[in-house]
Structure formats: C-alpha cells, structure tokens
Short mmCIF file of C-alpha atoms in Angstrom, two decimals:
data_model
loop_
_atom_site.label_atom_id
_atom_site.label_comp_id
_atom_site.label_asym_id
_atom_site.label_seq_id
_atom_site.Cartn_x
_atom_site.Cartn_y
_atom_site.Cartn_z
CA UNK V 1 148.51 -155.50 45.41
CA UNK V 2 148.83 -151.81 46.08
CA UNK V 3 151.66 -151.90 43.28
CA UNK V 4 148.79 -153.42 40.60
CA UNK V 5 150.95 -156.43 40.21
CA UNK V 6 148.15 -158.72 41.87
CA UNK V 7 150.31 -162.16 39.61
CA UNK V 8 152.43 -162.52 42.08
CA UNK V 9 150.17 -163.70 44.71
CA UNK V 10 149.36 -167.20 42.13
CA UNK V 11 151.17 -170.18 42.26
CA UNK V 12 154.72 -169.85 40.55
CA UNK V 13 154.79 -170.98 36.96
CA UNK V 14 158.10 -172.87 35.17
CA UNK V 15 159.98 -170.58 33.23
CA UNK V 16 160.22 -171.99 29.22
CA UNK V 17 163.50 -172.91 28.54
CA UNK V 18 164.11 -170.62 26.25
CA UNK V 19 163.03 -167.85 28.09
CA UNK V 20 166.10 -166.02 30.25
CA UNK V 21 165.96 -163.44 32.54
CA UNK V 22 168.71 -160.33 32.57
CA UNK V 23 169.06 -161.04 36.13
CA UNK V 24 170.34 -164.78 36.16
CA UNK V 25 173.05 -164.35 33.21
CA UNK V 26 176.17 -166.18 33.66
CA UNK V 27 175.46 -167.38 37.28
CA UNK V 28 176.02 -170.96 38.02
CA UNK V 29 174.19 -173.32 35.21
CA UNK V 30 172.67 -175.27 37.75
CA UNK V 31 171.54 -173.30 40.55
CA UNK V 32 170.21 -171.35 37.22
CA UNK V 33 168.14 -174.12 36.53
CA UNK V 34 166.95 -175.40 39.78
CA UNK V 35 165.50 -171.58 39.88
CA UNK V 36 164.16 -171.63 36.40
CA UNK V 37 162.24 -175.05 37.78
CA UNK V 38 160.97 -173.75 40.83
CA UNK V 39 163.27 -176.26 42.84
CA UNK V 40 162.21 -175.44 46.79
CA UNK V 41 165.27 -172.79 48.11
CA UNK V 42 166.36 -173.99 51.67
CA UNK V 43 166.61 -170.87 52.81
CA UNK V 44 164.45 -167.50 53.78
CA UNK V 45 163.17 -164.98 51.43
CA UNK V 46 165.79 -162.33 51.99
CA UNK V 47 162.54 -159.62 52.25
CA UNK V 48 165.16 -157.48 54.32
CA UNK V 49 167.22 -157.08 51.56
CA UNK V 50 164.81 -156.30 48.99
CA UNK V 51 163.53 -153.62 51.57
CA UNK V 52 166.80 -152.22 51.79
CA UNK V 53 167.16 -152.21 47.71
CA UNK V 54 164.04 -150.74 46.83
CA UNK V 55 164.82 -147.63 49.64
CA UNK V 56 168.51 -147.59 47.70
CA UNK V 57 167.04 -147.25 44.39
CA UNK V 58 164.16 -144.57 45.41
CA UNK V 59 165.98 -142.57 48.20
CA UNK V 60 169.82 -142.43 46.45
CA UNK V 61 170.08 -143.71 43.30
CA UNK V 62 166.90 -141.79 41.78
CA UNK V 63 168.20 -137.99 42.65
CA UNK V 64 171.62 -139.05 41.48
CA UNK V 65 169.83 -140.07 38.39
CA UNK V 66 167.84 -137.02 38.23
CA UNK V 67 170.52 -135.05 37.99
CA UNK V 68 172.43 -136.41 35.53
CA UNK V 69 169.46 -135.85 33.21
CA UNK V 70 168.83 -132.85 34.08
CA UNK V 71 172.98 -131.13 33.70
CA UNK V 72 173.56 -132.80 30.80
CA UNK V 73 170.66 -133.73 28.67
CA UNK V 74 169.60 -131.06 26.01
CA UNK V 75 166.56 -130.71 25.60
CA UNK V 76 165.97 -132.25 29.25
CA UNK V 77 165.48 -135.68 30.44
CA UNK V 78 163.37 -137.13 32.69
CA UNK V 79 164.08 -140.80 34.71
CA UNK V 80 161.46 -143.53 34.46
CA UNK V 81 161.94 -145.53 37.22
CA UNK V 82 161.44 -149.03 35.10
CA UNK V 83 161.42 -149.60 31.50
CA UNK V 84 160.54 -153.45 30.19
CA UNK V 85 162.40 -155.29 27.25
CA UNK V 86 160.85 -158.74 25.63
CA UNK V 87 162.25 -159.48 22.19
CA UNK V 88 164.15 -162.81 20.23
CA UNK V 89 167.74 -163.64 19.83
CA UNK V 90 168.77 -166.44 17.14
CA UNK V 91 171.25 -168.80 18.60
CA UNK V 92 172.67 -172.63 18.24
CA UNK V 93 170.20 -173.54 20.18
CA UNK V 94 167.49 -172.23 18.34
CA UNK V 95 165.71 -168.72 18.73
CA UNK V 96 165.47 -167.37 22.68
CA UNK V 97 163.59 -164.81 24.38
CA UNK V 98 164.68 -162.51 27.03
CA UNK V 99 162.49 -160.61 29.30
CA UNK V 100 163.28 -158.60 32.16
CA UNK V 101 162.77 -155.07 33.57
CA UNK V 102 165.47 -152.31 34.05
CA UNK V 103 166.40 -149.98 37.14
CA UNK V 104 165.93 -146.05 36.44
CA UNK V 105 166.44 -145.26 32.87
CA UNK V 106 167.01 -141.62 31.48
CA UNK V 107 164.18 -141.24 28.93
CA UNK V 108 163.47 -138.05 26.42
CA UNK V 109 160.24 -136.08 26.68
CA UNK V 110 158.51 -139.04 24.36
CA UNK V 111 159.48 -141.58 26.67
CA UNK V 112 162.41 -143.14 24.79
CA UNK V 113 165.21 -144.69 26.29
CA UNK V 114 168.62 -142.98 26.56
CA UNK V 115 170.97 -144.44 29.54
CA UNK V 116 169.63 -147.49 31.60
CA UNK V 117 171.49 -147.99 34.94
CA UNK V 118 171.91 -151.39 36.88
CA UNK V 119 171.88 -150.51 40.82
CA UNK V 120 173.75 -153.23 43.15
CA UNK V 121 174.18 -153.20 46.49
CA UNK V 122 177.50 -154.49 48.03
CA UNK V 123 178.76 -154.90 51.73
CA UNK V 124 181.38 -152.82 50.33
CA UNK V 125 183.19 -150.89 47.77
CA UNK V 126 186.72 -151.69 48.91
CA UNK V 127 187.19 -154.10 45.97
CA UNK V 128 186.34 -151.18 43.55
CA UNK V 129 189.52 -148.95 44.78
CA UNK V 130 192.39 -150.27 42.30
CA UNK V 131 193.03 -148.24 39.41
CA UNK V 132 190.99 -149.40 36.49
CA UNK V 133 187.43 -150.75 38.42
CA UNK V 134 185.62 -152.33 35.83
CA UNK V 135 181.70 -154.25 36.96
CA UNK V 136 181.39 -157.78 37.68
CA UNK V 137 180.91 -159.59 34.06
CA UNK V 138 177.33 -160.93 35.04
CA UNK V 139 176.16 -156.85 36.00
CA UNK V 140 178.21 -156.04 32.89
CA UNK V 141 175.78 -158.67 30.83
CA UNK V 142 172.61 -157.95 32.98
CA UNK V 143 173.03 -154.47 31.62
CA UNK V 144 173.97 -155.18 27.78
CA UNK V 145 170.79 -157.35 28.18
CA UNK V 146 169.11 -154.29 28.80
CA UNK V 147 170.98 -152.09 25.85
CA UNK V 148 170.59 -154.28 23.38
CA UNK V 149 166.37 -154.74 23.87
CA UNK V 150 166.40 -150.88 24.69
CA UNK V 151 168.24 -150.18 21.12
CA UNK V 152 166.09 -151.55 18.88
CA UNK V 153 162.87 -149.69 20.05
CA UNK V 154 164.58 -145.98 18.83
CA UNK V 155 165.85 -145.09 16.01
CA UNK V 156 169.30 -143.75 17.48
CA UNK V 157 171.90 -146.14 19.12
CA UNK V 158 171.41 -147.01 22.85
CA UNK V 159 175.17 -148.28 23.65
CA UNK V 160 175.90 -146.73 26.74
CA UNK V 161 174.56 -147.60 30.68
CA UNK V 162 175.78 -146.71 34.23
CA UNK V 163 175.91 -149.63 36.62
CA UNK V 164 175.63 -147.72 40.17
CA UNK V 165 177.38 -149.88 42.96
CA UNK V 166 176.23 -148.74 46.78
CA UNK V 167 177.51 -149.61 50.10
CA UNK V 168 174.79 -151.28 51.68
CA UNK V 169 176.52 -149.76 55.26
CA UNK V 170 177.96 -145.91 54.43
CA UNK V 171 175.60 -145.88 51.53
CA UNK V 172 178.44 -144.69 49.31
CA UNK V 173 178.01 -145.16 45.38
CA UNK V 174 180.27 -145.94 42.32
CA UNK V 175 178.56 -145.40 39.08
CA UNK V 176 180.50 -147.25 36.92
CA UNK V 177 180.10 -146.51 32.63
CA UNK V 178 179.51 -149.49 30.05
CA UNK V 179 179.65 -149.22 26.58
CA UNK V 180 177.82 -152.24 24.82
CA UNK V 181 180.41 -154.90 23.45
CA UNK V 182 179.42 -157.25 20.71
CA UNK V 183 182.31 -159.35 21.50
CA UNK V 184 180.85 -160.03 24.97
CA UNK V 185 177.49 -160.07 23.98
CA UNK V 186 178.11 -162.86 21.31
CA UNK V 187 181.10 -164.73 22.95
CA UNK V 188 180.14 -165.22 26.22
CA UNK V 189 176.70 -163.99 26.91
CA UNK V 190 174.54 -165.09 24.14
CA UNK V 191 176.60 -168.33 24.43
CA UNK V 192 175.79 -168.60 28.21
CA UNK V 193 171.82 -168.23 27.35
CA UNK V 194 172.22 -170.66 24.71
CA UNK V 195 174.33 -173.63 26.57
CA UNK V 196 171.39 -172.83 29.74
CA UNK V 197 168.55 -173.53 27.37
CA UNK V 198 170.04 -176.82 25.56
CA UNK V 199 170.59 -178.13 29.44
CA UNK V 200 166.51 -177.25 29.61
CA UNK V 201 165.95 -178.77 26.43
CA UNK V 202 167.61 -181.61 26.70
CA UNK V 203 166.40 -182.41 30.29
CA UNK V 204 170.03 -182.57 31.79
CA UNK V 205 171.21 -181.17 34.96
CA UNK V 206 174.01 -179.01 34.10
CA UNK V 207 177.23 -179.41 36.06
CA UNK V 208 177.55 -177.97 39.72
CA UNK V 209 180.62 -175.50 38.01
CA UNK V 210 179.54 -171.92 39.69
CA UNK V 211 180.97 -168.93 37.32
CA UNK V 212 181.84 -167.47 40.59
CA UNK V 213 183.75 -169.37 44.02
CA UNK V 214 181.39 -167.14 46.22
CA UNK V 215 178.21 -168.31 44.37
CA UNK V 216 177.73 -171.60 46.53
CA UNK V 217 178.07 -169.87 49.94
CA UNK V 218 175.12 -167.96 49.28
CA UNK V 219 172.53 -170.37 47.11
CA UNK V 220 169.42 -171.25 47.92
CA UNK V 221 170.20 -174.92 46.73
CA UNK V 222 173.64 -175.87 48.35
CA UNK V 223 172.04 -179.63 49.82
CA UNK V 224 170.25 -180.05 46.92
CA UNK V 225 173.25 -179.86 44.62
CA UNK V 226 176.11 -181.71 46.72
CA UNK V 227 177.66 -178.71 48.15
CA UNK V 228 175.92 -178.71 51.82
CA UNK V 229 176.47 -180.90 54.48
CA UNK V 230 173.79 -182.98 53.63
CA UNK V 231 174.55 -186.77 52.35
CA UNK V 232 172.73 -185.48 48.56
CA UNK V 233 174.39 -184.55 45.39
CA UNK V 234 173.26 -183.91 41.68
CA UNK V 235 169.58 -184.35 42.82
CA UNK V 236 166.97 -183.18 40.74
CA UNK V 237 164.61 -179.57 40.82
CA UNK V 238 161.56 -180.89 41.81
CA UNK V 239 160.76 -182.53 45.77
CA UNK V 240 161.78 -181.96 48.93
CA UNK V 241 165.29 -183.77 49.95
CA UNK V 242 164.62 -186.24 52.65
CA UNK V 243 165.65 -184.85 56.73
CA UNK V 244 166.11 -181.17 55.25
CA UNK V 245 164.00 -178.39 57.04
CA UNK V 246 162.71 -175.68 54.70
CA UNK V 247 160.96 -172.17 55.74
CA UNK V 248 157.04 -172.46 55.81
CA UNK V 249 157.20 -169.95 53.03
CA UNK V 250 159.33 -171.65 50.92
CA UNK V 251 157.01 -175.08 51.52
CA UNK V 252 154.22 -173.38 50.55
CA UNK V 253 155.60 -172.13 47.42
CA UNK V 254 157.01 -175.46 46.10
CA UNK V 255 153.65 -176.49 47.17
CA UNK V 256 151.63 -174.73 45.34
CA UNK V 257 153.56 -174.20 42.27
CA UNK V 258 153.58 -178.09 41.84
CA UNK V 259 149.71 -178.22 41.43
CA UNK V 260 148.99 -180.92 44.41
CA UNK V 261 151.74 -183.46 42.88
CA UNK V 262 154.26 -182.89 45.63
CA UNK V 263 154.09 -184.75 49.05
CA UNK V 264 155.43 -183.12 52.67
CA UNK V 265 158.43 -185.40 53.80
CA UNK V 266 157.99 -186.66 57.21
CA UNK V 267 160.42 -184.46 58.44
CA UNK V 268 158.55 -181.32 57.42
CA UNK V 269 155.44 -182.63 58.16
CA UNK V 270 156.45 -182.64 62.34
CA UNK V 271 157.88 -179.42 61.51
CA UNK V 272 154.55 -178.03 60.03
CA UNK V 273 151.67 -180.22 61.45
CA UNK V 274 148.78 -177.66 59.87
CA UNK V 275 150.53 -178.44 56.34
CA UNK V 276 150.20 -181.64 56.85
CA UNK V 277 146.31 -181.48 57.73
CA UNK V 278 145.79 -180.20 53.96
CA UNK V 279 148.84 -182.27 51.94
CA UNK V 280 149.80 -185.66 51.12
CA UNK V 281 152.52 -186.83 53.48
CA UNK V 282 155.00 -189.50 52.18
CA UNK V 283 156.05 -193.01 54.19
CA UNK V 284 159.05 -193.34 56.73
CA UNK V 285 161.60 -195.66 54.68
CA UNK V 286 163.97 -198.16 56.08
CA UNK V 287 166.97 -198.90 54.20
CA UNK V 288 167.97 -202.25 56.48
CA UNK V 289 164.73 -203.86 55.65
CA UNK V 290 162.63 -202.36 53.38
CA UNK V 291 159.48 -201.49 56.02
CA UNK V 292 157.31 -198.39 55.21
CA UNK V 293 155.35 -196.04 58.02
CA UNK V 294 152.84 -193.56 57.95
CA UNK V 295 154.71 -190.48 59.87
CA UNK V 296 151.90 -190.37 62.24
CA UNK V 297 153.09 -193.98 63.64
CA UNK V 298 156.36 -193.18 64.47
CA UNK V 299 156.99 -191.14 67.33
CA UNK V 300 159.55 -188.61 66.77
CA UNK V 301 161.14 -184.81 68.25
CA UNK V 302 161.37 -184.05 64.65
CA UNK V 303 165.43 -183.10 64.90
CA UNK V 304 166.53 -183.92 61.21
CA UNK V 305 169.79 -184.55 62.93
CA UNK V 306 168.69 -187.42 64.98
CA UNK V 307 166.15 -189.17 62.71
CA UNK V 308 163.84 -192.15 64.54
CA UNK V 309 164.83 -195.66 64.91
CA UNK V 310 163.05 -198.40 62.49
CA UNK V 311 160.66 -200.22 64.35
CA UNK V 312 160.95 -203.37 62.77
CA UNK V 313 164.66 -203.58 63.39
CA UNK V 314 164.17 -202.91 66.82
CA UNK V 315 162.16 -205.70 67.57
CA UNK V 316 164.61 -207.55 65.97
CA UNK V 317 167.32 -206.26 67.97
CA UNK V 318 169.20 -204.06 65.17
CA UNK V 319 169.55 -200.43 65.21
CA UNK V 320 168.27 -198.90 61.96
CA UNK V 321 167.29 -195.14 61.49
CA UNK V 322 164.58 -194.28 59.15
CA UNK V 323 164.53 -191.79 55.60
CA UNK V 324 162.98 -190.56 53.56
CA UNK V 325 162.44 -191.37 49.37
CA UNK V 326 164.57 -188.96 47.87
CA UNK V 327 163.37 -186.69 45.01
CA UNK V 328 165.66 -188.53 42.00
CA UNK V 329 163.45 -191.77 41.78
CA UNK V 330 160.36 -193.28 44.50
CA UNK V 331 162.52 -196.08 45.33
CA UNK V 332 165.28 -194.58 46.04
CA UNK V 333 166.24 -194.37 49.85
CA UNK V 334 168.94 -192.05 50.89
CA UNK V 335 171.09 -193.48 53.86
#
C-alpha cells in the first residue's frame, strides 16, 4: 500500500493467453501455464528472497548504475529505477501482447530510455569464470523483451542492455553486455510466446519438457505435474490435488482467485479448520466401494501420509484408505 500499488491486495486474475510476461520467457511450457492459470503453488512465497532482491537492486546495483551514467553519458544520465513496456507482436498464432516492467534503466534528461539492465541474483558466480560468459538464454530474452518495447518509444535505436549477475552470499556482480539479436528474438523467443499462447488457446496442457534440468527442482508445481512424489501426473491448473498440504497463503490465494468455485480437500481442511468454517469442503472418497463422507465424520490426525481407513470396508472386514476427487474430473478418485 505504501508503494501506491493497492491491486495487489484483490483476488488474482487469469492472465489472457495472449498476454506474456518478460519474466516467464522460455521457462518450462507447463509450469508456464499452471502460473498463467493461477494453479495453487505447493510451496511458500519465497518473501525472503524478494527481500533480499529488492535490497540488491537499491543498495548495489543502483550506484553501480549511477555511475555508469554519470562517466560516460554526455550530456548526463540519470537511472529510473523502473520503466514499463506494453505493446503487440504479430505471430502464427495471431497478434500477442507483452507487458512487463524493467530493473534500473539509464534514461536522458527527458526521460527516454538508453540502457535497461536485468539484475539476477545467483548462489554464485563460479559458473560465469570460463572465458567467453555469455547470460542464461531466458535473462538474455527477458532483456530483448525489454529492448525491443523500449526501442520503439524513441526515435534512436535502443539495442544494447547490461544484465548484472550478483552473488547472493559475497555480493559480488558481473554485468554482462547484450546487444539485441533478431535472430533470437524471431527464432526462438517470439516462437516460444507464440507455441505458449496456442497451448492457452487451444486448452491443452503443454508437455512437462522444462527448457532447463534444474527447473523442476525448484517449481512450485512438481506434484501437480508428475514430477513429485505424489501418485499425480499431467493434472490440470485449477483444484487442489487430493492428500497434498499447501501453505495457508497459498490456500487463500487459489481461494480467492477462483471466485467461491473451489472446495478445501479434506486434507487441508484438518490442516486449516478456520478455512473450513468459511469454504465448501469436499467428501472423503473410497475407491473399494464407492462410499462418500463429510470430513467432519471421519476421525483423522490429518498426516497426508497415513490417510484414514474407509468405514464401510471396515465393517466389512477389508482395509480400504480414503481420497480425495482429484482436480482432472469429479469422479475421478486417485488411489
């Protein structure tokens, strides 16, 4: 609020499918668009990290900026701390928008851009020490998302940004030069945007095929997508997956953003009994013979590890352990 960006306190809206965002380009198609869909992240908000970034950007990265405006710019430069493209690309898959704000850019007296940077932090810079460094391709196209909205608001050629890698520990930097390339820009990032939007379009859950081997030991949708240790795979963006716990914040969110269509799952409804007070809670399922329970009934620790025994099969002497509908279809019961 004290920022006078008082939107990001309402319920999260679902990003168009042809809308992209600098910051997602060429990451995984799909955890791309379980994000885009506001599929609930099974994990914390990393609020530590953003912390960290934002003291990065201000602290280092903005006097480092600073002076490189002021030594070599003539007449001299200032450094806006943001600056905000929004314009239309024509692809195959019909005209897209991109939208996004910038780290520091080095502006003229008017206010016009001249060299965008793209900060990342990294646990370290080690991998940056051969010979020739060159930026990982999706900071390369993050930033030539930037240069190319940048360039057509002057009438001079903006071709040219810094992306400024810092070691999150010694707080070392790397500023690394890119000049725009409209071989990469058509061949692989346009193309990225437009394959992501047909999968939108289309309504088809691209294929779990991360652009990166690191990319699935760090996303907020590994269960969800078949990668976790979780007996799912291929599932859907919206609802919560059956015997997963979530963060409250993360419930809440999903919640929210789904405008009072989405139901708790048993599982977090133990885990957060006030939610549960104010949402629909779905049934207990049993996939031996078919009985439904209120989660209330069915007395449970609420370890998604050890789910509760059916009921029904008990008295029938059979051991059967209850689930939950998964998110793909209502009668659908995950074993």
């Amino acid at each position: 609020m004290r920022e006078g960006q008082p939107w990001r306190h309402t319920p999260a809206s679902l990003t168009p499918p042809d809308r992209h965002a600098p910051h997602r380009l060429l990451q995984c198609h799909r955890k791309t668009a379980y994000a885009t869909q506001n599929a609930p992240k099974e994990d914390q908000q990393p609020t530590g990290i953003f912390w960290a970034g934002t003291r990065i950007e201000e602290d280092i990265v903005m006097p480092f900026v600073e002076d490189i405006a002021a030594e070599t710019a003539d007449p001299p430069a200032y450094v806006q701390n943001s600056m905000w493209v929004d314009y239309q690309l024509d692809t195959h898959a019909g005209e897209l928008q991109v939208r996004g704000a910038t780290d520091p850019v080095i502006c003229t007296r008017q206010g016009d851009p001249l060299l965008p940077t793209e900060v990342k932090a990294k646990q370290s810079l080690t991998s940056l020490d051969n010979e020739d460094p060159t930026p990982a391709d999706h900071h390369r196209a993050q930033l030539h998302a930037y240069l190319y909205g940048l360039d057509q608001t002057v009438s001079y050629p903006v071709r040219t940004g810094l992306v400024i890698y810092i070691d999150r520990e010694q707080h070392d930097f790397r500023a690394m030069t890119v000049e725009f390339d409209h071989e990469f820009w058509k061949e692989t990032v346009r193309e990225w945007m437009a394959t992501q939007s047909t999968y939108r379009l289309e309504g088809t859950l691209p294929p779990a095929e991360p652009e990166h081997g690191w990319e699935c030991d760090y996303c907020s949708y590994r269960q969800r997508c078949g990668k976790g240790d979780e007996p799912y795979t291929d599932q859907p963006p919206d609802g919560f997956l059956p015997l997963v716990s979530y963060p409250r914040e993360q419930v809440e969110r999903a919640l929210n953003a789904d405008s009072g269509t989405e139901k708790l799952t048993p599982t977090l409804a133990q885990q957060y009994p006030k939610l549960a007070s104010k949402y629909e809670v779905s049934d207990w399922q049993c996939p031996a013979c078919d009985s439904t329970f209120s989660w209330e009934t069915v007395q449970w620790d609420g370890n998604p590890t050890d789910p509760p025994v059916c009921p029904s099969c008990a008295d029938n002497d059979w051991l059967a352990t209850l689930r939950g509908l998964a998110p793909a279809a209502t009668d659908e019961v995950i074993d």
